Amino acid sequence: DTAVSQTPKYLVTQMGNDKSIKCEQNLGHDTMYWYKQDSKKFLKIMFSYNNKELIINETVPNRFSPKSPDKAHLNLHINSLELGDSAVYFCASSQALAGYLKQYFGPGTRLTVT
Amino acid sequence: GIQVEQSPPDLILQEGANSTLRCNFSDSVNNLQWFHQNPWGQLINLFYIPSGTKQNGRLSATTVATERYSLLYISSSQTTDSGVYFCAASSGTYKYIFGTGTRLKVLA
């Protein structure tokens, strides 16, 4: 009955590899997000999709490419991984109602690049 | 864009004590949330509170949007309250800006 789920929970990989993180929500929300949390716990938005359309694209290297096959899924693909990509990546979702953007977060994916 | 500042950065309490966490934001906001990140890393939404006051058990929150701040009150703290508390604000868009958090440790 998990509301927002992510796979995998842990990802250890070498520099230069390509990897994907998957996110699914069963809340019926229209909007999904990807956040990056660094080692100092700072949370920063990367992308947001509303009804499968990209609406937020922060200053993120183009090695990061989100894909939303449908409203319930938002995946993150990362090419040519670098040491600096090591972080915890969180997926979140919210209803797309003006004035009511309460977010629900997934459990996070801890990415370690060696 | 909006800047969000939280204070104090760190807080240590004895079990049973009360505390107030503060979130200041630099511009008017339409959306404001408080989250608790537990020691296992899970982010739990505590309150969605763009204005007014809400209560949920031992926790309550107040946002005074006109004065650009929000407060989170924790009463009778328990060790399970330990973790990092974040506020996040947005000004009518989907882009939430998170504060740097308050790290709370409750001692038994």
PDB file of C-alpha atoms in Angstrom:
ATOM      1  CA  ASP A   1       0.000   0.000   0.000  1.00  0.00           C
ATOM      2  CA  THR A   2       3.014   2.272  -0.391  1.00  0.00           C
ATOM      3  CA  ALA A   3       1.911   5.678  -1.688  1.00  0.00           C
ATOM      4  CA  VAL A   4       5.144   6.665  -3.446  1.00  0.00           C
ATOM      5  CA  SER A   5       7.663   3.934  -4.162  1.00  0.00           C
ATOM      6  CA  GLN A   6      11.136   4.036  -5.632  1.00  0.00           C
ATOM      7  CA  THR A   7      13.454   1.348  -6.934  1.00  0.00           C
ATOM      8  CA  PRO A   8      16.143   0.591  -6.224  1.00  0.00           C
ATOM      9  CA  LYS A   9      16.638   1.735  -2.637  1.00  0.00           C
ATOM     10  CA  TYR A  10      20.416   1.536  -2.955  1.00  0.00           C
ATOM     11  CA  LEU A  11      22.527   1.865  -6.076  1.00  0.00           C
ATOM     12  CA  VAL A  12      26.298   1.479  -6.120  1.00  0.00           C
ATOM     13  CA  THR A  13      27.995   1.924  -9.462  1.00  0.00           C
ATOM     14  CA  GLN A  14      31.198   3.048 -11.094  1.00  0.00           C
ATOM     15  CA  MET A  15      31.975   6.318 -12.780  1.00  0.00           C
ATOM     16  CA  GLY A  16      30.973   6.436 -16.405  1.00  0.00           C
ATOM     17  CA  ASN A  17      28.090   3.986 -16.074  1.00  0.00           C
ATOM     18  CA  ASP A  18      24.457   4.725 -16.973  1.00  0.00           C
ATOM     19  CA  LYS A  19      21.723   3.998 -14.434  1.00  0.00           C
ATOM     20  CA  SER A  20      18.000   4.511 -13.926  1.00  0.00           C
ATOM     21  CA  ILE A  21      15.813   5.071 -10.889  1.00  0.00           C
ATOM     22  CA  LYS A  22      12.106   4.316 -11.072  1.00  0.00           C
ATOM     23  CA  CYS A  23       9.270   6.001  -9.216  1.00  0.00           C
ATOM     24  CA  GLU A  24       5.614   5.103  -8.974  1.00  0.00           C
ATOM     25  CA  GLN A  25       2.755   6.698  -7.066  1.00  0.00           C
ATOM     26  CA  ASN A  26      -0.675   5.202  -6.398  1.00  0.00           C
ATOM     27  CA  LEU A  27      -2.271   8.375  -5.001  1.00  0.00           C
ATOM     28  CA  GLY A  28      -3.865   9.466  -8.260  1.00  0.00           C
ATOM     29  CA  HIS A  29      -1.782  12.652  -8.265  1.00  0.00           C
ATOM     30  CA  ASP A  30      -1.113  14.669 -11.401  1.00  0.00           C
ATOM     31  CA  THR A  31       2.280  16.084 -10.489  1.00  0.00           C
ATOM     32  CA  MET A  32       5.545  14.290  -9.758  1.00  0.00           C
ATOM     33  CA  TYR A  33       8.978  15.566  -8.781  1.00  0.00           C
ATOM     34  CA  TRP A  34      12.609  14.545  -8.464  1.00  0.00           C
ATOM     35  CA  TYR A  35      14.735  16.012  -5.669  1.00  0.00           C
ATOM     36  CA  LYS A  36      18.406  15.581  -4.852  1.00  0.00           C
ATOM     37  CA  GLN A  37      19.600  15.571  -1.238  1.00  0.00           C
ATOM     38  CA  ASP A  38      23.330  16.099  -0.806  1.00  0.00           C
ATOM     39  CA  SER A  39      25.595  14.965   2.006  1.00  0.00           C
ATOM     40  CA  LYS A  40      24.708  18.072   4.039  1.00  0.00           C
ATOM     41  CA  LYS A  41      21.014  17.159   3.806  1.00  0.00           C
ATOM     42  CA  PHE A  42      20.245  20.062   1.486  1.00  0.00           C
ATOM     43  CA  LEU A  43      17.189  19.250  -0.659  1.00  0.00           C
ATOM     44  CA  LYS A  44      16.937  20.732  -4.117  1.00  0.00           C
ATOM     45  CA  ILE A  45      14.342  20.217  -6.810  1.00  0.00           C
ATOM     46  CA  MET A  46      15.566  18.843 -10.115  1.00  0.00           C
ATOM     47  CA  PHE A  47      12.472  18.215 -12.235  1.00  0.00           C
ATOM     48  CA  SER A  48       8.709  18.279 -12.069  1.00  0.00           C
ATOM     49  CA  TYR A  49       6.115  16.783 -14.382  1.00  0.00           C
ATOM     50  CA  ASN A  50       2.425  17.599 -14.513  1.00  0.00           C
ATOM     51  CA  ASN A  51       0.259  15.200 -16.489  1.00  0.00           C
ATOM     52  CA  LYS A  52       3.367  13.810 -18.208  1.00  0.00           C
ATOM     53  CA  GLU A  53       4.543  17.290 -19.223  1.00  0.00           C
ATOM     54  CA  LEU A  54       7.802  18.756 -17.964  1.00  0.00           C
ATOM     55  CA  ILE A  55       7.044  21.913 -15.972  1.00  0.00           C
ATOM     56  CA  ILE A  56      10.195  22.408 -13.901  1.00  0.00           C
ATOM     57  CA  ASN A  57      13.703  21.792 -15.174  1.00  0.00           C
ATOM     58  CA  GLU A  58      16.270  23.233 -12.827  1.00  0.00           C
ATOM     59  CA  THR A  59      19.922  23.754 -13.669  1.00  0.00           C
ATOM     60  CA  VAL A  60      20.719  20.084 -13.919  1.00  0.00           C
ATOM     61  CA  PRO A  61      23.391  18.561 -16.194  1.00  0.00           C
ATOM     62  CA  ASN A  62      21.831  17.142 -19.329  1.00  0.00           C
ATOM     63  CA  ARG A  63      23.224  13.766 -18.307  1.00  0.00           C
ATOM     64  CA  PHE A  64      20.048  13.597 -16.200  1.00  0.00           C
ATOM     65  CA  SER A  65      16.934  12.829 -18.204  1.00  0.00           C
ATOM     66  CA  PRO A  66      13.511  12.309 -16.636  1.00  0.00           C
ATOM     67  CA  LYS A  67      10.816  10.327 -18.370  1.00  0.00           C
ATOM     68  CA  SER A  68       7.143  10.114 -17.488  1.00  0.00           C
ATOM     69  CA  PRO A  69       5.404   7.303 -19.369  1.00  0.00           C
ATOM     70  CA  ASP A  70       2.131   8.058 -17.564  1.00  0.00           C
ATOM     71  CA  LYS A  71       0.817  10.136 -14.667  1.00  0.00           C
ATOM     72  CA  ALA A  72       1.704   7.473 -12.100  1.00  0.00           C
ATOM     73  CA  HIS A  73       5.351   7.033 -13.099  1.00  0.00           C
ATOM     74  CA  LEU A  74       8.382   9.287 -13.273  1.00  0.00           C
ATOM     75  CA  ASN A  75      11.750   7.709 -13.956  1.00  0.00           C
ATOM     76  CA  LEU A  76      15.193   9.292 -13.813  1.00  0.00           C
ATOM     77  CA  HIS A  77      17.960   8.169 -16.137  1.00  0.00           C
ATOM     78  CA  ILE A  78      21.527   9.285 -15.514  1.00  0.00           C
ATOM     79  CA  ASN A  79      24.246   8.939 -18.151  1.00  0.00           C
ATOM     80  CA  SER A  80      28.001   8.925 -17.604  1.00  0.00           C
ATOM     81  CA  LEU A  81      27.795   8.960 -13.828  1.00  0.00           C
ATOM     82  CA  GLU A  82      30.255  11.153 -11.940  1.00  0.00           C
ATOM     83  CA  LEU A  83      31.483  11.102  -8.336  1.00  0.00           C
ATOM     84  CA  GLY A  84      29.502  14.283  -7.647  1.00  0.00           C
ATOM     85  CA  ASP A  85      26.257  12.517  -8.509  1.00  0.00           C
ATOM     86  CA  SER A  86      26.477  10.561  -5.258  1.00  0.00           C
ATOM     87  CA  ALA A  87      23.466  11.625  -3.212  1.00  0.00           C
ATOM     88  CA  VAL A  88      20.021  10.521  -2.128  1.00  0.00           C
ATOM     89  CA  TYR A  89      17.389  11.027  -4.822  1.00  0.00           C
ATOM     90  CA  PHE A  90      13.799  11.465  -3.747  1.00  0.00           C
ATOM     91  CA  CYS A  91      10.684  11.196  -5.832  1.00  0.00           C
ATOM     92  CA  ALA A  92       7.550  13.027  -4.693  1.00  0.00           C
ATOM     93  CA  SER A  93       4.025  13.620  -5.889  1.00  0.00           C
ATOM     94  CA  SER A  94       1.221  16.091  -5.275  1.00  0.00           C
ATOM     95  CA  GLN A  95      -2.216  16.865  -6.520  1.00  0.00           C
ATOM     96  CA  ALA A  96      -2.247  19.591  -9.172  1.00  0.00           C
ATOM     97  CA  LEU A  97      -4.657  21.858  -7.367  1.00  0.00           C
ATOM     98  CA  ALA A  98      -3.880  25.547  -7.239  1.00  0.00           C
ATOM     99  CA  GLY A  99      -3.397  26.481  -3.643  1.00  0.00           C
ATOM    100  CA  TYR A 100      -3.010  22.924  -2.392  1.00  0.00           C
ATOM    101  CA  LEU A 101       0.341  21.452  -3.272  1.00  0.00           C
ATOM    102  CA  LYS A 102       0.885  19.012  -0.419  1.00  0.00           C
ATOM    103  CA  GLN A 103       3.737  16.709  -1.351  1.00  0.00           C
ATOM    104  CA  TYR A 104       4.281  13.059  -0.513  1.00  0.00           C
ATOM    105  CA  PHE A 105       7.788  11.678  -0.743  1.00  0.00           C
ATOM    106  CA  GLY A 106       9.123   8.273  -1.631  1.00  0.00           C
ATOM    107  CA  PRO A 107      11.689   6.495   0.557  1.00  0.00           C
ATOM    108  CA  GLY A 108      14.659   7.730  -1.472  1.00  0.00           C
ATOM    109  CA  THR A 109      17.363   6.049  -3.534  1.00  0.00           C
ATOM    110  CA  ARG A 110      20.897   6.297  -2.193  1.00  0.00           C
ATOM    111  CA  LEU A 111      23.242   6.502  -5.169  1.00  0.00           C
ATOM    112  CA  THR A 112      26.949   5.925  -4.585  1.00  0.00           C
ATOM    113  CA  VAL A 113      29.342   6.447  -7.472  1.00  0.00           C
ATOM    114  CA  THR A 114      32.828   4.998  -7.002  1.00  0.00           C
TER     115      THR A 114
ATOM    116  CA  GLY B   1      13.487  33.451  -6.081  1.00  0.00           C
ATOM    117  CA  ILE B   2      12.314  32.737  -2.572  1.00  0.00           C
ATOM    118  CA  GLN B   3      14.884  32.195   0.130  1.00  0.00           C
ATOM    119  CA  VAL B   4      13.989  30.031   3.112  1.00  0.00           C
ATOM    120  CA  GLU B   5      15.868  30.174   6.390  1.00  0.00           C
ATOM    121  CA  GLN B   6      15.360  27.941   9.406  1.00  0.00           C
ATOM    122  CA  SER B   7      16.417  28.347  12.988  1.00  0.00           C
ATOM    123  CA  PRO B   8      17.930  27.036  15.098  1.00  0.00           C
ATOM    124  CA  PRO B   9      20.173  24.829  12.954  1.00  0.00           C
ATOM    125  CA  ASP B  10      20.642  22.354  15.811  1.00  0.00           C
ATOM    126  CA  LEU B  11      18.621  21.625  18.915  1.00  0.00           C
ATOM    127  CA  ILE B  12      19.115  19.154  21.752  1.00  0.00           C
ATOM    128  CA  LEU B  13      16.236  18.525  24.138  1.00  0.00           C
ATOM    129  CA  GLN B  14      15.541  16.362  27.125  1.00  0.00           C
ATOM    130  CA  GLU B  15      12.551  14.079  26.678  1.00  0.00           C
ATOM    131  CA  GLY B  16       9.380  15.862  27.750  1.00  0.00           C
ATOM    132  CA  ALA B  17      10.585  19.353  26.856  1.00  0.00           C
ATOM    133  CA  ASN B  18       8.813  21.698  24.455  1.00  0.00           C
ATOM    134  CA  SER B  19      10.396  23.473  21.505  1.00  0.00           C
ATOM    135  CA  THR B  20       9.671  25.964  18.733  1.00  0.00           C
ATOM    136  CA  LEU B  21      11.254  25.790  15.295  1.00  0.00           C
ATOM    137  CA  ARG B  22      11.150  28.807  13.030  1.00  0.00           C
ATOM    138  CA  CYS B  23      11.022  29.218   9.250  1.00  0.00           C
ATOM    139  CA  ASN B  24      11.470  32.631   7.622  1.00  0.00           C
ATOM    140  CA  PHE B  25      10.872  33.220   3.927  1.00  0.00           C
ATOM    141  CA  SER B  26      11.954  36.179   1.840  1.00  0.00           C
ATOM    142  CA  ASP B  27       8.855  36.674  -0.305  1.00  0.00           C
ATOM    143  CA  SER B  28       5.139  36.060  -0.183  1.00  0.00           C
ATOM    144  CA  VAL B  29       4.213  32.403  -0.499  1.00  0.00           C
ATOM    145  CA  ASN B  30       1.106  30.477  -1.487  1.00  0.00           C
ATOM    146  CA  ASN B  31       2.260  27.094  -0.262  1.00  0.00           C
ATOM    147  CA  LEU B  32       4.179  26.093   2.849  1.00  0.00           C
ATOM    148  CA  GLN B  33       4.927  22.662   4.249  1.00  0.00           C
ATOM    149  CA  TRP B  34       6.725  21.197   7.244  1.00  0.00           C
ATOM    150  CA  PHE B  35       8.490  17.833   6.965  1.00  0.00           C
ATOM    151  CA  HIS B  36      10.214  15.513   9.397  1.00  0.00           C
ATOM    152  CA  GLN B  37      13.092  13.440   8.070  1.00  0.00           C
ATOM    153  CA  ASN B  38      13.542  10.549  10.466  1.00  0.00           C
ATOM    154  CA  PRO B  39      16.907   8.878  11.175  1.00  0.00           C
ATOM    155  CA  TRP B  40      16.142   6.322   8.442  1.00  0.00           C
ATOM    156  CA  GLY B  41      15.872   9.089   5.868  1.00  0.00           C
ATOM    157  CA  GLN B  42      12.126   9.017   5.256  1.00  0.00           C
ATOM    158  CA  LEU B  43      10.508  12.423   4.651  1.00  0.00           C
ATOM    159  CA  ILE B  44       7.128  12.679   6.361  1.00  0.00           C
ATOM    160  CA  ASN B  45       4.794  15.536   5.568  1.00  0.00           C
ATOM    161  CA  LEU B  46       3.722  17.005   8.907  1.00  0.00           C
ATOM    162  CA  PHE B  47       1.693  20.002   7.788  1.00  0.00           C
ATOM    163  CA  TYR B  48       0.559  21.790   4.681  1.00  0.00           C
ATOM    164  CA  ILE B  49      -0.005  25.263   6.140  1.00  0.00           C
ATOM    165  CA  PRO B  50       0.140  28.336   3.875  1.00  0.00           C
ATOM    166  CA  SER B  51      -1.607  30.358   6.586  1.00  0.00           C
ATOM    167  CA  GLY B  52      -3.264  29.960   9.966  1.00  0.00           C
ATOM    168  CA  THR B  53      -2.759  27.325  12.631  1.00  0.00           C
ATOM    169  CA  LYS B  54      -3.074  23.556  12.577  1.00  0.00           C
ATOM    170  CA  GLN B  55      -2.599  20.920  15.224  1.00  0.00           C
ATOM    171  CA  ASN B  56      -1.838  17.232  15.016  1.00  0.00           C
ATOM    172  CA  GLY B  57      -1.329  15.563  18.365  1.00  0.00           C
ATOM    173  CA  ARG B  58       1.741  16.980  20.071  1.00  0.00           C
ATOM    174  CA  LEU B  59       2.667  18.998  17.005  1.00  0.00           C
ATOM    175  CA  SER B  60       1.203  22.264  15.867  1.00  0.00           C
ATOM    176  CA  ALA B  61       2.162  24.822  13.254  1.00  0.00           C
ATOM    177  CA  THR B  62       1.374  28.462  12.635  1.00  0.00           C
ATOM    178  CA  THR B  63       2.070  30.460   9.490  1.00  0.00           C
ATOM    179  CA  VAL B  64       1.809  34.249   9.430  1.00  0.00           C
ATOM    180  CA  ALA B  65       2.095  34.829   5.719  1.00  0.00           C
ATOM    181  CA  THR B  66       1.958  38.637   5.958  1.00  0.00           C
ATOM    182  CA  GLU B  67       5.019  38.606   8.225  1.00  0.00           C
ATOM    183  CA  ARG B  68       6.752  35.867   6.237  1.00  0.00           C
ATOM    184  CA  TYR B  69       7.330  33.244   8.868  1.00  0.00           C
ATOM    185  CA  SER B  70       6.076  29.914  10.073  1.00  0.00           C
ATOM    186  CA  LEU B  71       6.543  28.169  13.418  1.00  0.00           C
ATOM    187  CA  LEU B  72       6.478  24.492  14.310  1.00  0.00           C
ATOM    188  CA  TYR B  73       5.759  23.643  17.950  1.00  0.00           C
ATOM    189  CA  ILE B  74       6.706  20.312  19.449  1.00  0.00           C
ATOM    190  CA  SER B  75       5.308  19.638  22.897  1.00  0.00           C
ATOM    191  CA  SER B  76       6.320  16.891  25.329  1.00  0.00           C
ATOM    192  CA  SER B  77       9.076  15.778  22.979  1.00  0.00           C
ATOM    193  CA  GLN B  78       9.893  12.092  22.623  1.00  0.00           C
ATOM    194  CA  THR B  79      13.013  10.347  21.367  1.00  0.00           C
ATOM    195  CA  THR B  80      11.101   9.412  18.213  1.00  0.00           C
ATOM    196  CA  ASP B  81      10.872  13.130  17.383  1.00  0.00           C
ATOM    197  CA  SER B  82      14.600  13.134  16.642  1.00  0.00           C
ATOM    198  CA  GLY B  83      15.625  13.870  13.082  1.00  0.00           C
ATOM    199  CA  VAL B  84      15.703  16.849  10.764  1.00  0.00           C
ATOM    200  CA  TYR B  85      12.770  19.216  10.338  1.00  0.00           C
ATOM    201  CA  PHE B  86      12.415  21.034   7.031  1.00  0.00           C
ATOM    202  CA  CYS B  87      10.113  23.759   5.911  1.00  0.00           C
ATOM    203  CA  ALA B  88       9.475  24.242   2.199  1.00  0.00           C
ATOM    204  CA  ALA B  89       7.818  27.216   0.529  1.00  0.00           C
ATOM    205  CA  SER B  90       6.615  28.095  -2.942  1.00  0.00           C
ATOM    206  CA  SER B  91       5.061  31.224  -4.416  1.00  0.00           C
ATOM    207  CA  GLY B  92       2.205  29.880  -6.480  1.00  0.00           C
ATOM    208  CA  THR B  93       4.249  27.503  -8.615  1.00  0.00           C
ATOM    209  CA  TYR B  94       5.162  23.856  -8.302  1.00  0.00           C
ATOM    210  CA  LYS B  95       8.702  24.805  -7.297  1.00  0.00           C
ATOM    211  CA  TYR B  96       9.201  24.354  -3.580  1.00  0.00           C
ATOM    212  CA  ILE B  97      12.321  25.810  -1.976  1.00  0.00           C
ATOM    213  CA  PHE B  98      13.496  23.894   1.069  1.00  0.00           C
ATOM    214  CA  GLY B  99      15.185  25.415   4.084  1.00  0.00           C
ATOM    215  CA  THR B 100      18.435  23.970   5.404  1.00  0.00           C
ATOM    216  CA  GLY B 101      16.619  22.230   8.240  1.00  0.00           C
ATOM    217  CA  THR B 102      16.736  22.035  12.023  1.00  0.00           C
ATOM    218  CA  ARG B 103      18.473  18.950  13.396  1.00  0.00           C
ATOM    219  CA  LEU B 104      16.688  17.858  16.546  1.00  0.00           C
ATOM    220  CA  LYS B 105      18.001  15.333  19.021  1.00  0.00           C
ATOM    221  CA  VAL B 106      15.793  14.286  21.930  1.00  0.00           C
ATOM    222  CA  LEU B 107      17.598  12.605  24.796  1.00  0.00           C
ATOM    223  CA  ALA B 108      15.967   9.950  26.971  1.00  0.00           C
TER     224      ALA B 108
END
